Amino acid sequence: MTVLGNLWSFVWAVLTHVWALLTVFPFLGFPLAYLIVHAWKRDRRLAGRWAVNITNFLFIRAVVAAYGVIWPDALSAWWWVIVFFLVTVGLLSWLQVKWKRKLSLRKAGFSAWRLSFPLFGLVYVVLFAMGIVKTMSVV
């Protein structure tokens, strides 16, 4: 192999290990994303928003992975995530029309995304604990 091939192999291995670490511990993505965006843009508010969005994506990924490990024969958790977002956007849109008499799907989608952050954080903690209990009960 060439030096460039070895370097590419090393970089790929590091990225896969970082991705695996962030799947198991998604909350580590918050400070990592915050520091990278803050160093890049020099804006604390923008770095905070990016960190929350990236951590939310990591929470969703971790919940899907934990669900698949705990219940391997069940329906894919991605379907539950999609249904959650569709129902949440639908309810928020209905509330917008009822209260303000106009609809903004962008605001409803953004609100659903922000509401999913604490929800998926909580679901991650619950599934993580359930995975530990299930693993301990097997042993």
PDB file of N, CA and C in Angstrom, residues 29-121:
ATOM      1  N   GLY A  29     -21.662  14.864  21.389  1.00  0.00           N
ATOM      2  CA  GLY A  29     -21.693  15.651  20.169  1.00  0.00           C
ATOM      3  C   GLY A  29     -21.940  17.126  20.413  1.00  0.00           C
ATOM      4  N   PHE A  30     -22.600  17.453  21.533  1.00  0.00           N
ATOM      5  CA  PHE A  30     -22.906  18.858  21.805  1.00  0.00           C
ATOM      6  C   PHE A  30     -21.640  19.691  21.981  1.00  0.00           C
ATOM      7  N   PRO A  31     -20.747  19.343  22.934  1.00  0.00           N
ATOM      8  CA  PRO A  31     -19.550  20.174  23.064  1.00  0.00           C
ATOM      9  C   PRO A  31     -18.652  20.109  21.832  1.00  0.00           C
ATOM     10  N   LEU A  32     -18.602  18.958  21.188  1.00  0.00           N
ATOM     11  CA  LEU A  32     -17.781  18.821  19.991  1.00  0.00           C
ATOM     12  C   LEU A  32     -18.288  19.747  18.885  1.00  0.00           C
ATOM     13  N   ALA A  33     -19.589  19.718  18.619  1.00  0.00           N
ATOM     14  CA  ALA A  33     -20.168  20.578  17.583  1.00  0.00           C
ATOM     15  C   ALA A  33     -20.053  22.051  17.978  1.00  0.00           C
ATOM     16  N   TYR A  34     -20.295  22.342  19.244  1.00  0.00           N
ATOM     17  CA  TYR A  34     -20.212  23.730  19.700  1.00  0.00           C
ATOM     18  C   TYR A  34     -18.808  24.291  19.490  1.00  0.00           C
ATOM     19  N   LEU A  35     -17.803  23.528  19.898  1.00  0.00           N
ATOM     20  CA  LEU A  35     -16.418  24.006  19.769  1.00  0.00           C
ATOM     21  C   LEU A  35     -16.007  24.168  18.312  1.00  0.00           C
ATOM     22  N   ILE A  36     -16.417  23.229  17.454  1.00  0.00           N
ATOM     23  CA  ILE A  36     -16.040  23.318  16.040  1.00  0.00           C
ATOM     24  C   ILE A  36     -16.711  24.518  15.378  1.00  0.00           C
ATOM     25  N   VAL A  37     -18.015  24.694  15.599  1.00  0.00           N
ATOM     26  CA  VAL A  37     -18.729  25.807  14.955  1.00  0.00           C
ATOM     27  C   VAL A  37     -18.279  27.142  15.543  1.00  0.00           C
ATOM     28  N   HIS A  38     -18.031  27.180  16.842  1.00  0.00           N
ATOM     29  CA  HIS A  38     -17.569  28.427  17.455  1.00  0.00           C
ATOM     30  C   HIS A  38     -16.189  28.811  16.933  1.00  0.00           C
ATOM     31  N   ALA A  39     -15.303  27.849  16.762  1.00  0.00           N
ATOM     32  CA  ALA A  39     -13.980  28.139  16.217  1.00  0.00           C
ATOM     33  C   ALA A  39     -14.069  28.579  14.756  1.00  0.00           C
ATOM     34  N   TRP A  40     -15.055  28.042  14.036  1.00  0.00           N
ATOM     35  CA  TRP A  40     -15.198  28.349  12.622  1.00  0.00           C
ATOM     36  C   TRP A  40     -15.872  29.700  12.393  1.00  0.00           C
ATOM     37  N   LYS A  41     -16.982  29.965  13.091  1.00  0.00           N
ATOM     38  CA  LYS A  41     -17.784  31.166  12.840  1.00  0.00           C
ATOM     39  C   LYS A  41     -17.592  32.283  13.869  1.00  0.00           C
ATOM     40  N   ARG A  42     -17.075  31.966  15.051  1.00  0.00           N
ATOM     41  CA  ARG A  42     -16.894  32.944  16.133  1.00  0.00           C
ATOM     42  C   ARG A  42     -18.218  33.580  16.582  1.00  0.00           C
ATOM     43  N   ASP A  43     -19.262  32.756  16.627  1.00  0.00           N
ATOM     44  CA  ASP A  43     -20.575  33.227  17.041  1.00  0.00           C
ATOM     45  C   ASP A  43     -21.162  32.209  18.011  1.00  0.00           C
ATOM     46  N   ARG A  44     -21.369  32.624  19.257  1.00  0.00           N
ATOM     47  CA  ARG A  44     -21.840  31.698  20.287  1.00  0.00           C
ATOM     48  C   ARG A  44     -23.266  31.225  20.043  1.00  0.00           C
ATOM     49  N   ARG A  45     -24.151  32.121  19.650  1.00  0.00           N
ATOM     50  CA  ARG A  45     -25.551  31.731  19.421  1.00  0.00           C
ATOM     51  C   ARG A  45     -25.663  30.746  18.262  1.00  0.00           C
ATOM     52  N   LEU A  46     -24.958  31.019  17.188  1.00  0.00           N
ATOM     53  CA  LEU A  46     -24.975  30.110  16.041  1.00  0.00           C
ATOM     54  C   LEU A  46     -24.369  28.765  16.422  1.00  0.00           C
ATOM     55  N   ALA A  47     -23.302  28.789  17.189  1.00  0.00           N
ATOM     56  CA  ALA A  47     -22.674  27.538  17.632  1.00  0.00           C
ATOM     57  C   ALA A  47     -23.627  26.744  18.521  1.00  0.00           C
ATOM     58  N   GLY A  48     -24.376  27.430  19.374  1.00  0.00           N
ATOM     59  CA  GLY A  48     -25.346  26.750  20.230  1.00  0.00           C
ATOM     60  C   GLY A  48     -26.463  26.110  19.436  1.00  0.00           C
ATOM     61  N   ARG A  49     -26.971  26.835  18.434  1.00  0.00           N
ATOM     62  CA  ARG A  49     -28.047  26.282  17.595  1.00  0.00           C
ATOM     63  C   ARG A  49     -27.563  25.067  16.810  1.00  0.00           C
ATOM     64  N   TRP A  50     -26.382  25.169  16.225  1.00  0.00           N
ATOM     65  CA  TRP A  50     -25.818  24.044  15.486  1.00  0.00           C
ATOM     66  C   TRP A  50     -25.583  22.862  16.411  1.00  0.00           C
ATOM     67  N   ALA A  51     -25.082  23.125  17.613  1.00  0.00           N
ATOM     68  CA  ALA A  51     -24.808  22.038  18.552  1.00  0.00           C
ATOM     69  C   ALA A  51     -26.095  21.318  18.944  1.00  0.00           C
ATOM     70  N   VAL A  52     -27.163  22.063  19.175  1.00  0.00           N
ATOM     71  CA  VAL A  52     -28.450  21.438  19.513  1.00  0.00           C
ATOM     72  C   VAL A  52     -28.965  20.620  18.337  1.00  0.00           C
ATOM     73  N   ASN A  53     -28.893  21.147  17.125  1.00  0.00           N
ATOM     74  CA  ASN A  53     -29.381  20.417  15.956  1.00  0.00           C
ATOM     75  C   ASN A  53     -28.583  19.145  15.706  1.00  0.00           C
ATOM     76  N   ILE A  54     -27.276  19.229  15.804  1.00  0.00           N
ATOM     77  CA  ILE A  54     -26.438  18.049  15.579  1.00  0.00           C
ATOM     78  C   ILE A  54     -26.659  17.022  16.683  1.00  0.00           C
ATOM     79  N   THR A  55     -26.782  17.485  17.923  1.00  0.00           N
ATOM     80  CA  THR A  55     -27.030  16.563  19.028  1.00  0.00           C
ATOM     81  C   THR A  55     -28.398  15.920  18.893  1.00  0.00           C
ATOM     82  N   ASN A  56     -29.374  16.650  18.408  1.00  0.00           N
ATOM     83  CA  ASN A  56     -30.701  16.080  18.172  1.00  0.00           C
ATOM     84  C   ASN A  56     -30.609  14.955  17.142  1.00  0.00           C
ATOM     85  N   PHE A  57     -29.905  15.183  16.058  1.00  0.00           N
ATOM     86  CA  PHE A  57     -29.709  14.134  15.062  1.00  0.00           C
ATOM     87  C   PHE A  57     -29.009  12.925  15.684  1.00  0.00           C
ATOM     88  N   LEU A  58     -27.998  13.174  16.524  1.00  0.00           N
ATOM     89  CA  LEU A  58     -27.287  12.069  17.177  1.00  0.00           C
ATOM     90  C   LEU A  58     -28.189  11.327  18.159  1.00  0.00           C
ATOM     91  N   PHE A  59     -29.067  12.047  18.866  1.00  0.00           N
ATOM     92  CA  PHE A  59     -30.028  11.392  19.757  1.00  0.00           C
ATOM     93  C   PHE A  59     -30.957  10.468  18.965  1.00  0.00           C
ATOM     94  N   ILE A  60     -31.457  10.958  17.840  1.00  0.00           N
ATOM     95  CA  ILE A  60     -32.345  10.144  17.016  1.00  0.00           C
ATOM     96  C   ILE A  60     -31.611   8.893  16.537  1.00  0.00           C
ATOM     97  N   ARG A  61     -30.385   9.064  16.085  1.00  0.00           N
ATOM     98  CA  ARG A  61     -29.584   7.926  15.619  1.00  0.00           C
ATOM     99  C   ARG A  61     -29.342   6.933  16.754  1.00  0.00           C
ATOM    100  N   ALA A  62     -29.046   7.418  17.947  1.00  0.00           N
ATOM    101  CA  ALA A  62     -28.790   6.541  19.090  1.00  0.00           C
ATOM    102  C   ALA A  62     -30.060   5.806  19.515  1.00  0.00           C
ATOM    103  N   VAL A  63     -31.197   6.492  19.477  1.00  0.00           N
ATOM    104  CA  VAL A  63     -32.470   5.853  19.838  1.00  0.00           C
ATOM    105  C   VAL A  63     -32.792   4.735  18.848  1.00  0.00           C
ATOM    106  N   VAL A  64     -32.594   4.987  17.570  1.00  0.00           N
ATOM    107  CA  VAL A  64     -32.864   3.965  16.555  1.00  0.00           C
ATOM    108  C   VAL A  64     -31.935   2.764  16.756  1.00  0.00           C
ATOM    109  N   ALA A  65     -30.664   3.019  17.031  1.00  0.00           N
ATOM    110  CA  ALA A  65     -29.718   1.926  17.237  1.00  0.00           C
ATOM    111  C   ALA A  65     -30.052   1.132  18.502  1.00  0.00           C
ATOM    112  N   ALA A  66     -30.371   1.824  19.594  1.00  0.00           N
ATOM    113  CA  ALA A  66     -30.706   1.132  20.848  1.00  0.00           C
ATOM    114  C   ALA A  66     -31.985   0.325  20.696  1.00  0.00           C
ATOM    115  N   TYR A  67     -32.967   0.881  20.027  1.00  0.00           N
ATOM    116  CA  TYR A  67     -34.225   0.174  19.785  1.00  0.00           C
ATOM    117  C   TYR A  67     -33.966  -1.104  18.993  1.00  0.00           C
ATOM    118  N   GLY A  68     -33.109  -1.016  17.978  1.00  0.00           N
ATOM    119  CA  GLY A  68     -32.782  -2.178  17.164  1.00  0.00           C
ATOM    120  C   GLY A  68     -32.041  -3.250  17.936  1.00  0.00           C
ATOM    121  N   VAL A  69     -31.241  -2.840  18.924  1.00  0.00           N
ATOM    122  CA  VAL A  69     -30.512  -3.820  19.737  1.00  0.00           C
ATOM    123  C   VAL A  69     -31.441  -4.476  20.751  1.00  0.00           C
ATOM    124  N   ILE A  70     -32.314  -3.692  21.364  1.00  0.00           N
ATOM    125  CA  ILE A  70     -33.204  -4.231  22.397  1.00  0.00           C
ATOM    126  C   ILE A  70     -34.296  -5.102  21.781  1.00  0.00           C
ATOM    127  N   TRP A  71     -34.891  -4.652  20.678  1.00  0.00           N
ATOM    128  CA  TRP A  71     -35.948  -5.398  19.998  1.00  0.00           C
ATOM    129  C   TRP A  71     -35.551  -5.639  18.540  1.00  0.00           C
ATOM    130  N   PRO A  72     -34.694  -6.623  18.297  1.00  0.00           N
ATOM    131  CA  PRO A  72     -34.194  -6.825  16.925  1.00  0.00           C
ATOM    132  C   PRO A  72     -35.263  -7.293  15.928  1.00  0.00           C
ATOM    133  N   ASP A  73     -36.313  -7.942  16.394  1.00  0.00           N
ATOM    134  CA  ASP A  73     -37.341  -8.449  15.477  1.00  0.00           C
ATOM    135  C   ASP A  73     -38.493  -7.481  15.273  1.00  0.00           C
ATOM    136  N   ALA A  74     -38.477  -6.355  15.952  1.00  0.00           N
ATOM    137  CA  ALA A  74     -39.582  -5.397  15.872  1.00  0.00           C
ATOM    138  C   ALA A  74     -39.472  -4.539  14.610  1.00  0.00           C
ATOM    139  N   LEU A  75     -40.526  -3.781  14.370  1.00  0.00           N
ATOM    140  CA  LEU A  75     -40.556  -2.825  13.273  1.00  0.00           C
ATOM    141  C   LEU A  75     -39.433  -1.808  13.462  1.00  0.00           C
ATOM    142  N   SER A  76     -38.817  -1.377  12.387  1.00  0.00           N
ATOM    143  CA  SER A  76     -37.705  -0.432  12.475  1.00  0.00           C
ATOM    144  C   SER A  76     -38.115   0.846  13.211  1.00  0.00           C
ATOM    145  N   ALA A  77     -37.226   1.339  14.036  1.00  0.00           N
ATOM    146  CA  ALA A  77     -37.518   2.549  14.809  1.00  0.00           C
ATOM    147  C   ALA A  77     -37.594   3.789  13.922  1.00  0.00           C
ATOM    148  N   TRP A  78     -37.033   3.719  12.717  1.00  0.00           N
ATOM    149  CA  TRP A  78     -37.140   4.869  11.814  1.00  0.00           C
ATOM    150  C   TRP A  78     -38.605   5.159  11.491  1.00  0.00           C
ATOM    151  N   TRP A  79     -39.443   4.126  11.438  1.00  0.00           N
ATOM    152  CA  TRP A  79     -40.866   4.352  11.196  1.00  0.00           C
ATOM    153  C   TRP A  79     -41.494   5.114  12.348  1.00  0.00           C
ATOM    154  N   TRP A  80     -41.109   4.783  13.579  1.00  0.00           N
ATOM    155  CA  TRP A  80     -41.632   5.508  14.737  1.00  0.00           C
ATOM    156  C   TRP A  80     -41.187   6.963  14.712  1.00  0.00           C
ATOM    157  N   VAL A  81     -39.956   7.199  14.298  1.00  0.00           N
ATOM    158  CA  VAL A  81     -39.444   8.576  14.216  1.00  0.00           C
ATOM    159  C   VAL A  81     -40.234   9.365  13.169  1.00  0.00           C
ATOM    160  N   ILE A  82     -40.453   8.766  12.008  1.00  0.00           N
ATOM    161  CA  ILE A  82     -41.202   9.439  10.944  1.00  0.00           C
ATOM    162  C   ILE A  82     -42.635   9.727  11.389  1.00  0.00           C
ATOM    163  N   VAL A  83     -43.273   8.747  12.010  1.00  0.00           N
ATOM    164  CA  VAL A  83     -44.648   8.938  12.496  1.00  0.00           C
ATOM    165  C   VAL A  83     -44.685  10.039  13.558  1.00  0.00           C
ATOM    166  N   PHE A  84     -43.700  10.047  14.459  1.00  0.00           N
ATOM    167  CA  PHE A  84     -43.649  11.104  15.477  1.00  0.00           C
ATOM    168  C   PHE A  84     -43.600  12.481  14.829  1.00  0.00           C
ATOM    169  N   PHE A  85     -42.706  12.655  13.849  1.00  0.00           N
ATOM    170  CA  PHE A  85     -42.589  13.967  13.217  1.00  0.00           C
ATOM    171  C   PHE A  85     -43.838  14.337  12.426  1.00  0.00           C
ATOM    172  N   LEU A  86     -44.433  13.395  11.732  1.00  0.00           N
ATOM    173  CA  LEU A  86     -45.652  13.691  10.979  1.00  0.00           C
ATOM    174  C   LEU A  86     -46.802  14.094  11.904  1.00  0.00           C
ATOM    175  N   VAL A  87     -46.974  13.357  12.986  1.00  0.00           N
ATOM    176  CA  VAL A  87     -48.051  13.669  13.934  1.00  0.00           C
ATOM    177  C   VAL A  87     -47.783  15.008  14.614  1.00  0.00           C
ATOM    178  N   THR A  88     -46.544  15.249  15.015  1.00  0.00           N
ATOM    179  CA  THR A  88     -46.210  16.503  15.702  1.00  0.00           C
ATOM    180  C   THR A  88     -46.398  17.707  14.781  1.00  0.00           C
ATOM    181  N   VAL A  89     -45.923  17.595  13.550  1.00  0.00           N
ATOM    182  CA  VAL A  89     -46.111  18.702  12.597  1.00  0.00           C
ATOM    183  C   VAL A  89     -47.599  18.899  12.309  1.00  0.00           C
ATOM    184  N   GLY A  90     -48.338  17.814  12.205  1.00  0.00           N
ATOM    185  CA  GLY A  90     -49.782  17.931  11.979  1.00  0.00           C
ATOM    186  C   GLY A  90     -50.486  18.629  13.129  1.00  0.00           C
ATOM    187  N   LEU A  91     -50.169  18.234  14.357  1.00  0.00           N
ATOM    188  CA  LEU A  91     -50.796  18.879  15.519  1.00  0.00           C
ATOM    189  C   LEU A  91     -50.397  20.349  15.640  1.00  0.00           C
ATOM    190  N   LEU A  92     -49.123  20.645  15.420  1.00  0.00           N
ATOM    191  CA  LEU A  92     -48.676  22.042  15.507  1.00  0.00           C
ATOM    192  C   LEU A  92     -49.297  22.889  14.396  1.00  0.00           C
ATOM    193  N   SER A  93     -49.451  22.310  13.219  1.00  0.00           N
ATOM    194  CA  SER A  93     -50.104  23.032  12.119  1.00  0.00           C
ATOM    195  C   SER A  93     -51.566  23.302  12.442  1.00  0.00           C
ATOM    196  N   TRP A  94     -52.233  22.309  12.993  1.00  0.00           N
ATOM    197  CA  TRP A  94     -53.636  22.489  13.386  1.00  0.00           C
ATOM    198  C   TRP A  94     -53.756  23.595  14.437  1.00  0.00           C
ATOM    199  N   LEU A  95     -52.843  23.603  15.422  1.00  0.00           N
ATOM    200  CA  LEU A  95     -52.876  24.653  16.445  1.00  0.00           C
ATOM    201  C   LEU A  95     -52.611  26.031  15.844  1.00  0.00           C
ATOM    202  N   GLN A  96     -51.695  26.115  14.892  1.00  0.00           N
ATOM    203  CA  GLN A  96     -51.426  27.396  14.233  1.00  0.00           C
ATOM    204  C   GLN A  96     -52.671  27.922  13.522  1.00  0.00           C
ATOM    205  N   VAL A  97     -53.323  27.069  12.772  1.00  0.00           N
ATOM    206  CA  VAL A  97     -54.519  27.485  12.036  1.00  0.00           C
ATOM    207  C   VAL A  97     -55.618  27.875  13.017  1.00  0.00           C
ATOM    208  N   LYS A  98     -55.757  27.122  14.092  1.00  0.00           N
ATOM    209  CA  LYS A  98     -56.810  27.407  15.070  1.00  0.00           C
ATOM    210  C   LYS A  98     -56.577  28.739  15.775  1.00  0.00           C
ATOM    211  N   TRP A  99     -55.320  29.022  16.155  1.00  0.00           N
ATOM    212  CA  TRP A  99     -55.027  30.222  16.937  1.00  0.00           C
ATOM    213  C   TRP A  99     -54.716  31.450  16.083  1.00  0.00           C
ATOM    214  N   LYS A 100     -53.955  31.287  15.001  1.00  0.00           N
ATOM    215  CA  LYS A 100     -53.507  32.455  14.237  1.00  0.00           C
ATOM    216  C   LYS A 100     -54.183  32.600  12.881  1.00  0.00           C
ATOM    217  N   ARG A 101     -54.982  31.633  12.503  1.00  0.00           N
ATOM    218  CA  ARG A 101     -55.718  31.656  11.241  1.00  0.00           C
ATOM    219  C   ARG A 101     -54.812  31.647  10.006  1.00  0.00           C
ATOM    220  N   LYS A 102     -53.556  31.224  10.167  1.00  0.00           N
ATOM    221  CA  LYS A 102     -52.682  31.031   9.012  1.00  0.00           C
ATOM    222  C   LYS A 102     -51.699  29.913   9.333  1.00  0.00           C
ATOM    223  N   LEU A 103     -51.151  29.336   8.274  1.00  0.00           N
ATOM    224  CA  LEU A 103     -50.307  28.155   8.419  1.00  0.00           C
ATOM    225  C   LEU A 103     -48.902  28.434   7.913  1.00  0.00           C
ATOM    226  N   SER A 104     -47.928  28.071   8.712  1.00  0.00           N
ATOM    227  CA  SER A 104     -46.532  28.119   8.303  1.00  0.00           C
ATOM    228  C   SER A 104     -45.921  26.749   8.611  1.00  0.00           C
ATOM    229  N   LEU A 105     -45.786  25.933   7.565  1.00  0.00           N
ATOM    230  CA  LEU A 105     -45.217  24.604   7.760  1.00  0.00           C
ATOM    231  C   LEU A 105     -43.760  24.686   8.204  1.00  0.00           C
ATOM    232  N   ARG A 106     -43.078  25.739   7.805  1.00  0.00           N
ATOM    233  CA  ARG A 106     -41.681  25.910   8.227  1.00  0.00           C
ATOM    234  C   ARG A 106     -41.602  26.067   9.745  1.00  0.00           C
ATOM    235  N   LYS A 107     -42.460  26.911  10.308  1.00  0.00           N
ATOM    236  CA  LYS A 107     -42.472  27.098  11.760  1.00  0.00           C
ATOM    237  C   LYS A 107     -42.915  25.830  12.480  1.00  0.00           C
ATOM    238  N   ALA A 108     -43.896  25.130  11.924  1.00  0.00           N
ATOM    239  CA  ALA A 108     -44.364  23.895  12.546  1.00  0.00           C
ATOM    240  C   ALA A 108     -43.266  22.834  12.522  1.00  0.00           C
ATOM    241  N   GLY A 109     -42.573  22.719  11.403  1.00  0.00           N
ATOM    242  CA  GLY A 109     -41.478  21.756  11.308  1.00  0.00           C
ATOM    243  C   GLY A 109     -40.334  22.092  12.241  1.00  0.00           C
ATOM    244  N   PHE A 110     -39.984  23.365  12.313  1.00  0.00           N
ATOM    245  CA  PHE A 110     -38.922  23.803  13.217  1.00  0.00           C
ATOM    246  C   PHE A 110     -39.308  23.542  14.672  1.00  0.00           C
ATOM    247  N   SER A 111     -40.558  23.815  15.005  1.00  0.00           N
ATOM    248  CA  SER A 111     -41.022  23.569  16.380  1.00  0.00           C
ATOM    249  C   SER A 111     -41.015  22.075  16.700  1.00  0.00           C
ATOM    250  N   ALA A 112     -41.410  21.251  15.745  1.00  0.00           N
ATOM    251  CA  ALA A 112     -41.388  19.805  15.959  1.00  0.00           C
ATOM    252  C   ALA A 112     -39.955  19.318  16.161  1.00  0.00           C
ATOM    253  N   TRP A 113     -39.028  19.873  15.395  1.00  0.00           N
ATOM    254  CA  TRP A 113     -37.617  19.504  15.544  1.00  0.00           C
ATOM    255  C   TRP A 113     -37.110  19.890  16.931  1.00  0.00           C
ATOM    256  N   ARG A 114     -37.469  21.074  17.391  1.00  0.00           N
ATOM    257  CA  ARG A 114     -37.027  21.511  18.724  1.00  0.00           C
ATOM    258  C   ARG A 114     -37.695  20.702  19.833  1.00  0.00           C
ATOM    259  N   LEU A 115     -38.953  20.351  19.659  1.00  0.00           N
ATOM    260  CA  LEU A 115     -39.633  19.519  20.662  1.00  0.00           C
ATOM    261  C   LEU A 115     -39.048  18.112  20.721  1.00  0.00           C
ATOM    262  N   SER A 116     -38.506  17.655  19.607  1.00  0.00           N
ATOM    263  CA  SER A 116     -37.963  16.303  19.581  1.00  0.00           C
ATOM    264  C   SER A 116     -36.649  16.203  20.353  1.00  0.00           C
ATOM    265  N   PHE A 117     -35.963  17.313  20.563  1.00  0.00           N
ATOM    266  CA  PHE A 117     -34.677  17.276  21.277  1.00  0.00           C
ATOM    267  C   PHE A 117     -34.821  16.731  22.697  1.00  0.00           C
ATOM    268  N   PRO A 118     -35.670  17.316  23.550  1.00  0.00           N
ATOM    269  CA  PRO A 118     -35.799  16.731  24.895  1.00  0.00           C
ATOM    270  C   PRO A 118     -36.466  15.357  24.877  1.00  0.00           C
ATOM    271  N   LEU A 119     -37.402  15.145  23.938  1.00  0.00           N
ATOM    272  CA  LEU A 119     -38.082  13.852  23.883  1.00  0.00           C
ATOM    273  C   LEU A 119     -37.105  12.731  23.547  1.00  0.00           C
ATOM    274  N   PHE A 120     -36.331  12.904  22.488  1.00  0.00           N
ATOM    275  CA  PHE A 120     -35.390  11.860  22.118  1.00  0.00           C
ATOM    276  C   PHE A 120     -34.246  11.749  23.121  1.00  0.00           C
ATOM    277  N   GLY A 121     -33.917  12.838  23.804  1.00  0.00           N
ATOM    278  CA  GLY A 121     -32.939  12.744  24.891  1.00  0.00           C
ATOM    279  C   GLY A 121     -33.448  11.845  26.008  1.00  0.00           C
TER     280      GLY A 121
END
